[in-house]
C-alpha cells in the first residue's frame, strides 16, 4: 500500500497515517456551499518528517515525499508541487530503518521473451552502500535464492504479470510476502533504454527492471548504472532455504542471531565488516570476468566453501599470518578500524549528493587509516623477495607474506585527496557550528514559546564580546581561498 506523506494527510490516507503514528485524527471541511463535506485529516510538524517516514516504512508502506517549488522566471506566485522521493524498504539511504550491520537489498527479477528458457535473472543492490550483484535462477530454486539474498523488497516488470512464468513467480512471491513480510512491486521499463548491444539475457532484463524502479523512487537523483558483480554458482557450494535455517547459519531456530554460527564467529568491529561476514557465510560473490581476490574476504568460509583449491590455500595463508606472527598487527588494526565511520555508506551518501562536511571528514580519516595500515605492513613484513632464512626470522612463510602484500596492495593511495579535504574544511569551525546548533535545539526544548526570545538574548551577549566586522561567532566551515 502506498501512503502519501507531506506534513498533512487527508481522506483514507489520514486514517492510515494516524493509526500508524499514533497521532490525533481530526477532520476538515471541503467544498463550497451545501456540498461541503467533512473529511478525515491528520498532520505533524515538518521537523518530525524523518522519524515518521521511517515508522511508516517499517509498517510495510511506501512513502511519497512531495515538495513545493516555484518555477524560475515566473512571477504569478503560483506554488507547484512535485514528487522528490519515494521511500521504500529497499531504497533507504540514511533513513533510520536501515540497519547498519545488515545489507538492505532491493531485488529485481527478469526473464527474456516471456521466460521460455525458464531462466530467471536476479539483480539486487544495496542503495545505502552501493553494493550491486547479479545471478541467475530457475523457478524451482527461486525461493532458495531469495532466502540467500534476503531482500527488503522484490520488483518485477509489470508486463511479466500477463505471462505464464510471471503468474508462477507472483504466486511464489505472495507466499514469501506472507512469511517474510516482503514488499512486492511492479514497474514499467518502457522509459529505460537498453544499454546492451548484444543478445538480451535474463540478468540484463533484471538490471533494467532494477534501474527503472530506482529511477521511479529516487526521483531527484537516480543512481547511475553500476557494474554489478556476478555470483557464479559454479564457484561456491550454495545452500537451500531449509538447510540454511536448519544449520542456524545467520539465525538460530529460536529466532535472533544469538546461538547462530554468525554469533559464534563474529569478531568484527565495524558495521561493514559484520555485513561482509554475514554475506560470506551464506554465499561468496564471484565475478566471471575477473579472478577472485583474497582481499574480498579475510576468513575461510564454512557455509559457502569455494571450489577453487588455490584460493582456499591463499585464504588460509592470510588467516594464518594474522592469527600467529602478525597478531600484534591484528590488535592494532582492530583498534584503528573502531575509530572509522561506515565508509561504504559514507561514500554512497556523497555519491547521491546527500553528504555533509562530516562525511568528508570521515572519508579523510579513512584515507589516513589506509596510509597507516600500509606503513604498519611495511614495518612488520620482510622485504619483497627475501630469502627463506629471513622469512624464518620473521616466522612467516612465503605464501603468508604474498597473501598479506596482495591484500595491502589493493587498499590504494589517497594521500593527496586527504590533504585537499583537510585544507578545505575547517574542522574546529565545523565543531563550533555543531555545538551552536545543539545549543539552539536545547534552548527550544527548554524554553518552549520563549525560545526565540532567549536565543536573541544570547546572540546579543555574544556579539557584545566579539571583535571585528562580523564578530567571532561567524563560522567559516569551508575555507574561502
mmCIF file of C-alpha atoms in Angstrom, residues 52-397:
data_model
loop_
_atom_site.group_PDB
_atom_site.id
_atom_site.type_symbol
_atom_site.label_atom_id
_atom_site.label_comp_id
_atom_site.label_asym_id
_atom_site.label_seq_id
_atom_site.Cartn_x
_atom_site.Cartn_y
_atom_site.Cartn_z
ATOM 1 C CA UNK A 52 7.656 9.450 10.911
ATOM 2 C CA UNK A 53 8.753 8.330 7.432
ATOM 3 C CA UNK A 54 10.817 5.543 8.976
ATOM 4 C CA UNK A 55 7.894 4.468 11.165
ATOM 5 C CA UNK A 56 5.519 4.259 8.193
ATOM 6 C CA UNK A 57 8.008 2.319 6.030
ATOM 7 C CA UNK A 58 8.691 -0.144 8.850
ATOM 8 C CA UNK A 59 4.921 -0.733 8.984
ATOM 9 C CA UNK A 60 5.076 -2.019 5.388
ATOM 10 C CA UNK A 61 4.111 1.062 3.365
ATOM 11 C CA UNK A 62 5.762 3.263 0.781
ATOM 12 C CA UNK A 63 6.064 6.977 1.475
ATOM 13 C CA UNK A 64 5.783 9.559 -1.299
ATOM 14 C CA UNK A 65 7.512 12.834 -0.407
ATOM 15 C CA UNK A 66 6.127 15.856 -2.249
ATOM 16 C CA UNK A 67 7.942 19.200 -2.249
ATOM 17 C CA UNK A 68 6.646 22.645 -3.142
ATOM 18 C CA UNK A 69 8.538 24.795 -5.638
ATOM 19 C CA UNK A 70 8.164 27.897 -7.749
ATOM 20 C CA UNK A 71 9.260 27.851 -11.377
ATOM 21 C CA UNK A 72 12.177 30.142 -12.148
ATOM 22 C CA UNK A 73 11.326 33.187 -14.244
ATOM 23 C CA UNK A 74 7.645 33.231 -13.283
ATOM 24 C CA UNK A 75 6.017 35.999 -11.262
ATOM 25 C CA UNK A 76 2.470 34.679 -10.904
ATOM 26 C CA UNK A 77 3.157 33.475 -7.384
ATOM 27 C CA UNK A 78 1.715 30.024 -8.027
ATOM 28 C CA UNK A 79 3.329 27.290 -5.986
ATOM 29 C CA UNK A 80 3.668 23.927 -7.701
ATOM 30 C CA UNK A 81 4.354 20.512 -6.254
ATOM 31 C CA UNK A 82 6.442 17.598 -7.430
ATOM 32 C CA UNK A 83 7.440 14.173 -6.145
ATOM 33 C CA UNK A 84 11.051 14.321 -4.967
ATOM 34 C CA UNK A 85 11.394 10.873 -3.413
ATOM 35 C CA UNK A 86 9.534 7.637 -2.847
ATOM 36 C CA UNK A 87 10.865 5.936 0.273
ATOM 37 C CA UNK A 88 10.506 2.145 0.305
ATOM 38 C CA UNK A 89 12.002 -0.614 2.489
ATOM 39 C CA UNK A 90 14.666 -1.438 -0.104
ATOM 40 C CA UNK A 91 15.618 2.072 -1.230
ATOM 41 C CA UNK A 92 16.636 3.639 2.082
ATOM 42 C CA UNK A 93 19.879 5.618 2.018
ATOM 43 C CA UNK A 94 20.371 7.028 5.514
ATOM 44 C CA UNK A 95 16.896 6.586 6.975
ATOM 45 C CA UNK A 96 16.719 5.228 10.491
ATOM 46 C CA UNK A 97 15.070 1.977 9.370
ATOM 47 C CA UNK A 98 18.255 0.952 7.507
ATOM 48 C CA UNK A 99 20.135 -1.378 9.866
ATOM 49 C CA UNK A 100 23.841 -0.575 9.966
ATOM 50 C CA UNK A 101 25.070 -4.160 10.254
ATOM 51 C CA UNK A 102 22.787 -5.710 7.614
ATOM 52 C CA UNK A 103 22.531 -5.430 3.857
ATOM 53 C CA UNK A 104 19.433 -3.595 2.630
ATOM 54 C CA UNK A 105 18.811 -5.132 -0.802
ATOM 55 C CA UNK A 106 16.105 -4.358 -3.324
ATOM 56 C CA UNK A 107 15.843 -7.340 -5.693
ATOM 57 C CA UNK A 108 14.632 -7.196 -9.308
ATOM 58 C CA UNK A 109 13.615 -10.272 -11.295
ATOM 59 C CA UNK A 110 13.722 -10.503 -15.093
ATOM 60 C CA UNK A 111 13.148 -13.012 -17.864
ATOM 61 C CA UNK A 112 13.723 -12.909 -21.626
ATOM 62 C CA UNK A 113 10.887 -13.305 -24.174
ATOM 63 C CA UNK A 114 8.303 -14.481 -21.716
ATOM 64 C CA UNK A 115 10.661 -16.866 -19.969
ATOM 65 C CA UNK A 116 10.634 -19.747 -22.490
ATOM 66 C CA UNK A 117 14.157 -20.614 -21.385
ATOM 67 C CA UNK A 118 12.943 -20.872 -17.770
ATOM 68 C CA UNK A 119 15.979 -18.873 -16.592
ATOM 69 C CA UNK A 120 15.197 -16.050 -14.201
ATOM 70 C CA UNK A 121 17.630 -13.173 -13.819
ATOM 71 C CA UNK A 122 18.213 -11.622 -10.407
ATOM 72 C CA UNK A 123 19.723 -8.141 -9.906
ATOM 73 C CA UNK A 124 19.986 -6.746 -6.389
ATOM 74 C CA UNK A 125 21.531 -3.609 -4.962
ATOM 75 C CA UNK A 126 22.001 -2.022 -1.551
ATOM 76 C CA UNK A 127 21.325 1.668 -2.163
ATOM 77 C CA UNK A 128 22.872 2.635 1.179
ATOM 78 C CA UNK A 129 26.268 1.086 0.352
ATOM 79 C CA UNK A 130 26.284 0.807 -3.455
ATOM 80 C CA UNK A 131 26.865 -2.975 -3.381
ATOM 81 C CA UNK A 132 25.383 -4.489 -6.553
ATOM 82 C CA UNK A 133 25.124 -8.133 -7.657
ATOM 83 C CA UNK A 134 23.506 -10.304 -10.316
ATOM 84 C CA UNK A 135 22.852 -14.019 -10.548
ATOM 85 C CA UNK A 136 20.575 -16.456 -12.353
ATOM 86 C CA UNK A 137 17.951 -18.808 -11.017
ATOM 87 C CA UNK A 138 15.251 -21.213 -12.057
ATOM 88 C CA UNK A 139 11.692 -21.210 -10.853
ATOM 89 C CA UNK A 140 12.320 -24.283 -8.696
ATOM 90 C CA UNK A 141 15.314 -22.674 -6.929
ATOM 91 C CA UNK A 142 13.980 -19.103 -6.835
ATOM 92 C CA UNK A 143 12.722 -19.255 -3.243
ATOM 93 C CA UNK A 144 16.087 -20.602 -2.029
ATOM 94 C CA UNK A 145 17.933 -17.822 -3.843
ATOM 95 C CA UNK A 146 15.595 -15.170 -2.441
ATOM 96 C CA UNK A 147 16.289 -16.556 1.039
ATOM 97 C CA UNK A 148 20.036 -16.238 0.375
ATOM 98 C CA UNK A 149 19.739 -12.623 -0.777
ATOM 99 C CA UNK A 150 17.193 -11.685 1.924
ATOM 100 C CA UNK A 151 15.903 -8.561 0.121
ATOM 101 C CA UNK A 152 13.674 -5.977 1.755
ATOM 102 C CA UNK A 153 11.531 -5.846 -1.362
ATOM 103 C CA UNK A 154 11.198 -7.528 -4.773
ATOM 104 C CA UNK A 155 10.381 -5.816 -8.077
ATOM 105 C CA UNK A 156 9.193 -7.329 -11.362
ATOM 106 C CA UNK A 157 8.361 -5.938 -14.794
ATOM 107 C CA UNK A 158 4.640 -5.137 -14.950
ATOM 108 C CA UNK A 159 4.465 -6.777 -18.395
ATOM 109 C CA UNK A 160 5.630 -10.034 -16.842
ATOM 110 C CA UNK A 161 2.374 -10.316 -14.899
ATOM 111 C CA UNK A 162 0.492 -11.360 -18.062
ATOM 112 C CA UNK A 163 2.790 -14.325 -18.837
ATOM 113 C CA UNK A 164 2.636 -17.867 -17.512
ATOM 114 C CA UNK A 165 6.028 -17.701 -15.784
ATOM 115 C CA UNK A 166 5.061 -14.291 -14.409
ATOM 116 C CA UNK A 167 1.996 -15.785 -12.756
ATOM 117 C CA UNK A 168 4.151 -18.555 -11.275
ATOM 118 C CA UNK A 169 6.689 -16.045 -9.963
ATOM 119 C CA UNK A 170 3.938 -13.887 -8.438
ATOM 120 C CA UNK A 171 2.406 -16.908 -6.731
ATOM 121 C CA UNK A 172 5.766 -17.687 -5.170
ATOM 122 C CA UNK A 173 6.300 -14.064 -4.144
ATOM 123 C CA UNK A 174 2.889 -13.874 -2.491
ATOM 124 C CA UNK A 175 3.921 -16.784 -0.313
ATOM 125 C CA UNK A 176 7.137 -15.001 0.631
ATOM 126 C CA UNK A 177 5.135 -11.839 1.232
ATOM 127 C CA UNK A 178 3.086 -13.654 3.850
ATOM 128 C CA UNK A 179 6.011 -15.464 5.503
ATOM 129 C CA UNK A 180 8.691 -12.775 5.422
ATOM 130 C CA UNK A 181 6.628 -9.528 5.197
ATOM 131 C CA UNK A 182 8.294 -8.947 1.840
ATOM 132 C CA UNK A 183 7.139 -5.949 -0.214
ATOM 133 C CA UNK A 184 6.429 -6.796 -3.872
ATOM 134 C CA UNK A 185 6.173 -4.077 -6.547
ATOM 135 C CA UNK A 186 5.809 -3.854 -10.326
ATOM 136 C CA UNK A 187 7.393 -1.252 -12.600
ATOM 137 C CA UNK A 188 7.404 -0.394 -16.297
ATOM 138 C CA UNK A 189 10.736 -0.462 -18.147
ATOM 139 C CA UNK A 190 9.420 1.306 -21.272
ATOM 140 C CA UNK A 191 11.178 4.585 -20.406
ATOM 141 C CA UNK A 192 14.557 2.909 -19.753
ATOM 142 C CA UNK A 193 16.653 2.439 -22.916
ATOM 143 C CA UNK A 194 18.631 -0.782 -23.026
ATOM 144 C CA UNK A 195 22.400 -0.319 -22.744
ATOM 145 C CA UNK A 196 23.232 -3.756 -24.136
ATOM 146 C CA UNK A 197 24.182 -4.211 -27.797
ATOM 147 C CA UNK A 198 24.337 -7.993 -27.550
ATOM 148 C CA UNK A 199 21.539 -10.511 -27.229
ATOM 149 C CA UNK A 200 19.459 -9.812 -24.128
ATOM 150 C CA UNK A 201 19.959 -12.048 -21.115
ATOM 151 C CA UNK A 202 17.875 -12.679 -18.032
ATOM 152 C CA UNK A 203 20.476 -10.776 -15.973
ATOM 153 C CA UNK A 204 20.297 -7.691 -18.198
ATOM 154 C CA UNK A 205 16.486 -7.885 -18.112
ATOM 155 C CA UNK A 206 16.598 -7.903 -14.299
ATOM 156 C CA UNK A 207 19.028 -4.972 -14.253
ATOM 157 C CA UNK A 208 16.679 -2.946 -16.491
ATOM 158 C CA UNK A 209 13.830 -3.609 -14.037
ATOM 159 C CA UNK A 210 16.033 -2.542 -11.125
ATOM 160 C CA UNK A 211 17.148 0.640 -12.893
ATOM 161 C CA UNK A 212 13.554 1.562 -13.776
ATOM 162 C CA UNK A 213 12.445 1.073 -10.178
ATOM 163 C CA UNK A 214 15.275 3.178 -8.770
ATOM 164 C CA UNK A 215 14.501 5.906 -11.306
ATOM 165 C CA UNK A 216 10.887 5.989 -10.082
ATOM 166 C CA UNK A 217 11.800 6.089 -6.362
ATOM 167 C CA UNK A 218 14.989 8.166 -6.216
ATOM 168 C CA UNK A 219 13.420 10.824 -8.407
ATOM 169 C CA UNK A 220 15.820 13.711 -7.890
ATOM 170 C CA UNK A 221 18.968 11.681 -8.484
ATOM 171 C CA UNK A 222 18.607 8.100 -9.687
ATOM 172 C CA UNK A 223 21.809 6.100 -9.168
ATOM 173 C CA UNK A 224 23.737 5.550 -12.406
ATOM 174 C CA UNK A 225 24.297 2.159 -13.949
ATOM 175 C CA UNK A 226 26.806 0.254 -11.847
ATOM 176 C CA UNK A 227 28.810 -2.732 -12.944
ATOM 177 C CA UNK A 228 27.365 -5.488 -10.829
ATOM 178 C CA UNK A 229 29.299 -8.471 -9.506
ATOM 179 C CA UNK A 230 28.082 -11.749 -10.978
ATOM 180 C CA UNK A 231 27.590 -14.510 -8.422
ATOM 181 C CA UNK A 232 28.876 -17.606 -10.203
ATOM 182 C CA UNK A 233 27.062 -20.660 -8.783
ATOM 183 C CA UNK A 234 29.820 -22.983 -10.034
ATOM 184 C CA UNK A 235 32.415 -21.411 -7.745
ATOM 185 C CA UNK A 236 30.706 -21.962 -4.402
ATOM 186 C CA UNK A 237 28.542 -24.509 -2.660
ATOM 187 C CA UNK A 238 25.138 -22.913 -2.256
ATOM 188 C CA UNK A 239 22.626 -23.674 0.475
ATOM 189 C CA UNK A 240 18.893 -24.079 0.074
ATOM 190 C CA UNK A 241 16.490 -22.252 2.384
ATOM 191 C CA UNK A 242 15.771 -25.281 4.587
ATOM 192 C CA UNK A 243 19.464 -26.141 5.076
ATOM 193 C CA UNK A 244 20.329 -22.515 5.737
ATOM 194 C CA UNK A 245 17.748 -22.359 8.501
ATOM 195 C CA UNK A 246 18.413 -25.849 9.918
ATOM 196 C CA UNK A 247 22.161 -25.211 10.249
ATOM 197 C CA UNK A 248 21.416 -21.930 12.054
ATOM 198 C CA UNK A 249 23.856 -20.025 9.881
ATOM 199 C CA UNK A 250 22.526 -16.491 10.325
ATOM 200 C CA UNK A 251 19.772 -17.017 12.868
ATOM 201 C CA UNK A 252 19.017 -19.653 15.472
ATOM 202 C CA UNK A 253 15.911 -21.824 15.261
ATOM 203 C CA UNK A 254 14.527 -19.896 18.238
ATOM 204 C CA UNK A 255 14.917 -16.634 16.334
ATOM 205 C CA UNK A 256 17.561 -13.919 16.610
ATOM 206 C CA UNK A 257 21.288 -14.003 15.970
ATOM 207 C CA UNK A 258 22.291 -15.416 19.365
ATOM 208 C CA UNK A 259 23.025 -19.126 19.080
ATOM 209 C CA UNK A 260 23.758 -18.986 15.330
ATOM 210 C CA UNK A 261 27.046 -19.601 13.529
ATOM 211 C CA UNK A 262 27.251 -15.882 12.797
ATOM 212 C CA UNK A 263 27.048 -15.128 16.527
ATOM 213 C CA UNK A 264 29.754 -17.688 17.294
ATOM 214 C CA UNK A 265 32.350 -16.478 14.780
ATOM 215 C CA UNK A 266 31.605 -12.749 14.787
ATOM 216 C CA UNK A 267 34.656 -10.752 15.854
ATOM 217 C CA UNK A 268 34.113 -7.764 13.577
ATOM 218 C CA UNK A 269 34.492 -4.207 14.843
ATOM 219 C CA UNK A 270 32.821 -2.251 12.027
ATOM 220 C CA UNK A 271 29.292 -2.393 10.533
ATOM 221 C CA UNK A 272 30.796 -3.069 7.107
ATOM 222 C CA UNK A 273 32.768 -5.997 8.478
ATOM 223 C CA UNK A 274 29.630 -7.511 10.004
ATOM 224 C CA UNK A 275 27.737 -7.150 6.712
ATOM 225 C CA UNK A 276 30.581 -8.807 4.832
ATOM 226 C CA UNK A 277 30.830 -11.664 7.327
ATOM 227 C CA UNK A 278 27.096 -12.377 7.172
ATOM 228 C CA UNK A 279 27.181 -12.296 3.394
ATOM 229 C CA UNK A 280 30.197 -14.593 3.137
ATOM 230 C CA UNK A 281 28.701 -17.165 5.482
ATOM 231 C CA UNK A 282 25.915 -17.808 3.002
ATOM 232 C CA UNK A 283 27.364 -17.055 -0.401
ATOM 233 C CA UNK A 284 30.613 -15.766 -1.832
ATOM 234 C CA UNK A 285 30.014 -13.431 -4.814
ATOM 235 C CA UNK A 286 32.487 -14.087 -7.615
ATOM 236 C CA UNK A 287 32.727 -12.454 -10.984
ATOM 237 C CA UNK A 288 33.057 -14.380 -14.178
ATOM 238 C CA UNK A 289 35.196 -11.607 -15.678
ATOM 239 C CA UNK A 290 37.965 -11.359 -13.062
ATOM 240 C CA UNK A 291 39.787 -13.726 -10.693
ATOM 241 C CA UNK A 292 38.685 -13.743 -7.105
ATOM 242 C CA UNK A 293 40.933 -11.932 -4.636
ATOM 243 C CA UNK A 294 41.566 -12.789 -1.038
ATOM 244 C CA UNK A 295 41.017 -9.116 -0.309
ATOM 245 C CA UNK A 296 37.322 -9.736 -0.903
ATOM 246 C CA UNK A 297 37.231 -11.847 2.240
ATOM 247 C CA UNK A 298 39.672 -12.491 5.048
ATOM 248 C CA UNK A 299 38.009 -15.552 6.517
ATOM 249 C CA UNK A 300 37.668 -19.174 5.472
ATOM 250 C CA UNK A 301 34.013 -19.853 4.859
ATOM 251 C CA UNK A 302 32.302 -22.814 6.460
ATOM 252 C CA UNK A 303 28.872 -22.378 4.927
ATOM 253 C CA UNK A 304 29.897 -21.482 1.380
ATOM 254 C CA UNK A 305 33.190 -23.260 0.661
ATOM 255 C CA UNK A 306 34.973 -22.389 -2.542
ATOM 256 C CA UNK A 307 35.721 -24.996 -5.174
ATOM 257 C CA UNK A 308 38.964 -23.240 -6.139
ATOM 258 C CA UNK A 309 41.719 -25.030 -4.186
ATOM 259 C CA UNK A 310 44.349 -22.339 -4.832
ATOM 260 C CA UNK A 311 42.053 -19.676 -3.440
ATOM 261 C CA UNK A 312 41.322 -21.774 -0.363
ATOM 262 C CA UNK A 313 45.067 -22.091 0.338
ATOM 263 C CA UNK A 314 45.518 -18.347 -0.217
ATOM 264 C CA UNK A 315 42.812 -17.546 2.340
ATOM 265 C CA UNK A 316 44.301 -19.976 4.812
ATOM 266 C CA UNK A 317 47.688 -18.271 4.435
ATOM 267 C CA UNK A 318 46.098 -14.889 5.111
ATOM 268 C CA UNK A 319 44.288 -16.123 8.220
ATOM 269 C CA UNK A 320 47.399 -17.943 9.472
ATOM 270 C CA UNK A 321 49.583 -14.839 9.114
ATOM 271 C CA UNK A 322 47.295 -12.575 11.157
ATOM 272 C CA UNK A 323 46.472 -15.262 13.704
ATOM 273 C CA UNK A 324 50.089 -16.098 14.614
ATOM 274 C CA UNK A 325 53.082 -13.894 13.887
ATOM 275 C CA UNK A 326 51.102 -10.805 12.895
ATOM 276 C CA UNK A 327 48.813 -10.920 15.937
ATOM 277 C CA UNK A 328 50.167 -7.552 17.248
ATOM 278 C CA UNK A 329 49.251 -6.048 13.880
ATOM 279 C CA UNK A 330 45.783 -7.599 14.136
ATOM 280 C CA UNK A 331 45.195 -5.956 17.526
ATOM 281 C CA UNK A 332 46.455 -2.632 16.203
ATOM 282 C CA UNK A 333 44.237 -2.799 13.112
ATOM 283 C CA UNK A 334 41.134 -3.673 15.134
ATOM 284 C CA UNK A 335 41.680 -0.629 17.367
ATOM 285 C CA UNK A 336 42.219 1.555 14.280
ATOM 286 C CA UNK A 337 39.105 0.306 12.489
ATOM 287 C CA UNK A 338 36.942 1.052 15.530
ATOM 288 C CA UNK A 339 37.640 4.761 15.063
ATOM 289 C CA UNK A 340 36.348 4.885 11.463
ATOM 290 C CA UNK A 341 32.901 5.630 10.068
ATOM 291 C CA UNK A 342 30.916 3.203 7.907
ATOM 292 C CA UNK A 343 32.904 4.076 4.791
ATOM 293 C CA UNK A 344 30.706 2.377 2.111
ATOM 294 C CA UNK A 345 27.618 4.211 3.348
ATOM 295 C CA UNK A 346 29.587 7.439 3.719
ATOM 296 C CA UNK A 347 30.746 7.200 0.088
ATOM 297 C CA UNK A 348 27.236 6.428 -1.107
ATOM 298 C CA UNK A 349 25.807 9.496 0.627
ATOM 299 C CA UNK A 350 28.421 11.656 -1.078
ATOM 300 C CA UNK A 351 27.706 9.955 -4.406
ATOM 301 C CA UNK A 352 23.987 10.710 -4.049
ATOM 302 C CA UNK A 353 24.773 14.328 -3.050
ATOM 303 C CA UNK A 354 23.319 13.806 0.405
ATOM 304 C CA UNK A 355 26.645 14.072 2.177
ATOM 305 C CA UNK A 356 27.781 16.678 4.687
ATOM 306 C CA UNK A 357 31.095 18.173 5.732
ATOM 307 C CA UNK A 358 31.239 15.489 8.435
ATOM 308 C CA UNK A 359 31.102 12.807 5.717
ATOM 309 C CA UNK A 360 34.095 14.390 4.007
ATOM 310 C CA UNK A 361 35.978 14.401 7.296
ATOM 311 C CA UNK A 362 35.053 10.748 7.806
ATOM 312 C CA UNK A 363 36.381 9.972 4.339
ATOM 313 C CA UNK A 364 39.616 11.778 5.177
ATOM 314 C CA UNK A 365 40.008 9.717 8.346
ATOM 315 C CA UNK A 366 39.552 6.504 6.360
ATOM 316 C CA UNK A 367 42.205 7.596 3.865
ATOM 317 C CA UNK A 368 44.621 8.386 6.693
ATOM 318 C CA UNK A 369 43.898 4.953 8.187
ATOM 319 C CA UNK A 370 44.754 3.260 4.875
ATOM 320 C CA UNK A 371 48.071 5.086 4.909
ATOM 321 C CA UNK A 372 48.704 3.859 8.465
ATOM 322 C CA UNK A 373 47.832 0.270 7.509
ATOM 323 C CA UNK A 374 50.253 0.346 4.584
ATOM 324 C CA UNK A 375 53.016 1.683 6.836
ATOM 325 C CA UNK A 376 52.302 -0.937 9.512
ATOM 326 C CA UNK A 377 52.508 -3.656 6.870
ATOM 327 C CA UNK A 378 55.864 -2.384 5.595
ATOM 328 C CA UNK A 379 57.233 -2.314 9.138
ATOM 329 C CA UNK A 380 56.155 -5.863 10.047
ATOM 330 C CA UNK A 381 56.809 -7.738 6.776
ATOM 331 C CA UNK A 382 60.186 -8.691 5.267
ATOM 332 C CA UNK A 383 61.293 -7.101 2.024
ATOM 333 C CA UNK A 384 59.888 -8.423 -1.221
ATOM 334 C CA UNK A 385 61.987 -11.340 -2.478
ATOM 335 C CA UNK A 386 63.515 -12.053 0.949
ATOM 336 C CA UNK A 387 65.351 -15.345 1.353
ATOM 337 C CA UNK A 388 63.948 -18.319 3.222
ATOM 338 C CA UNK A 389 66.273 -17.664 6.154
ATOM 339 C CA UNK A 390 64.970 -14.097 6.549
ATOM 340 C CA UNK A 391 61.391 -15.339 6.300
ATOM 341 C CA UNK A 392 62.167 -17.827 9.071
ATOM 342 C CA UNK A 393 63.392 -14.956 11.290
ATOM 343 C CA UNK A 394 60.045 -13.239 10.813
ATOM 344 C CA UNK A 395 58.228 -16.518 11.469
ATOM 345 C CA UNK A 396 56.265 -16.245 8.207
ATOM 346 C CA UNK A 397 56.025 -18.432 5.131
#
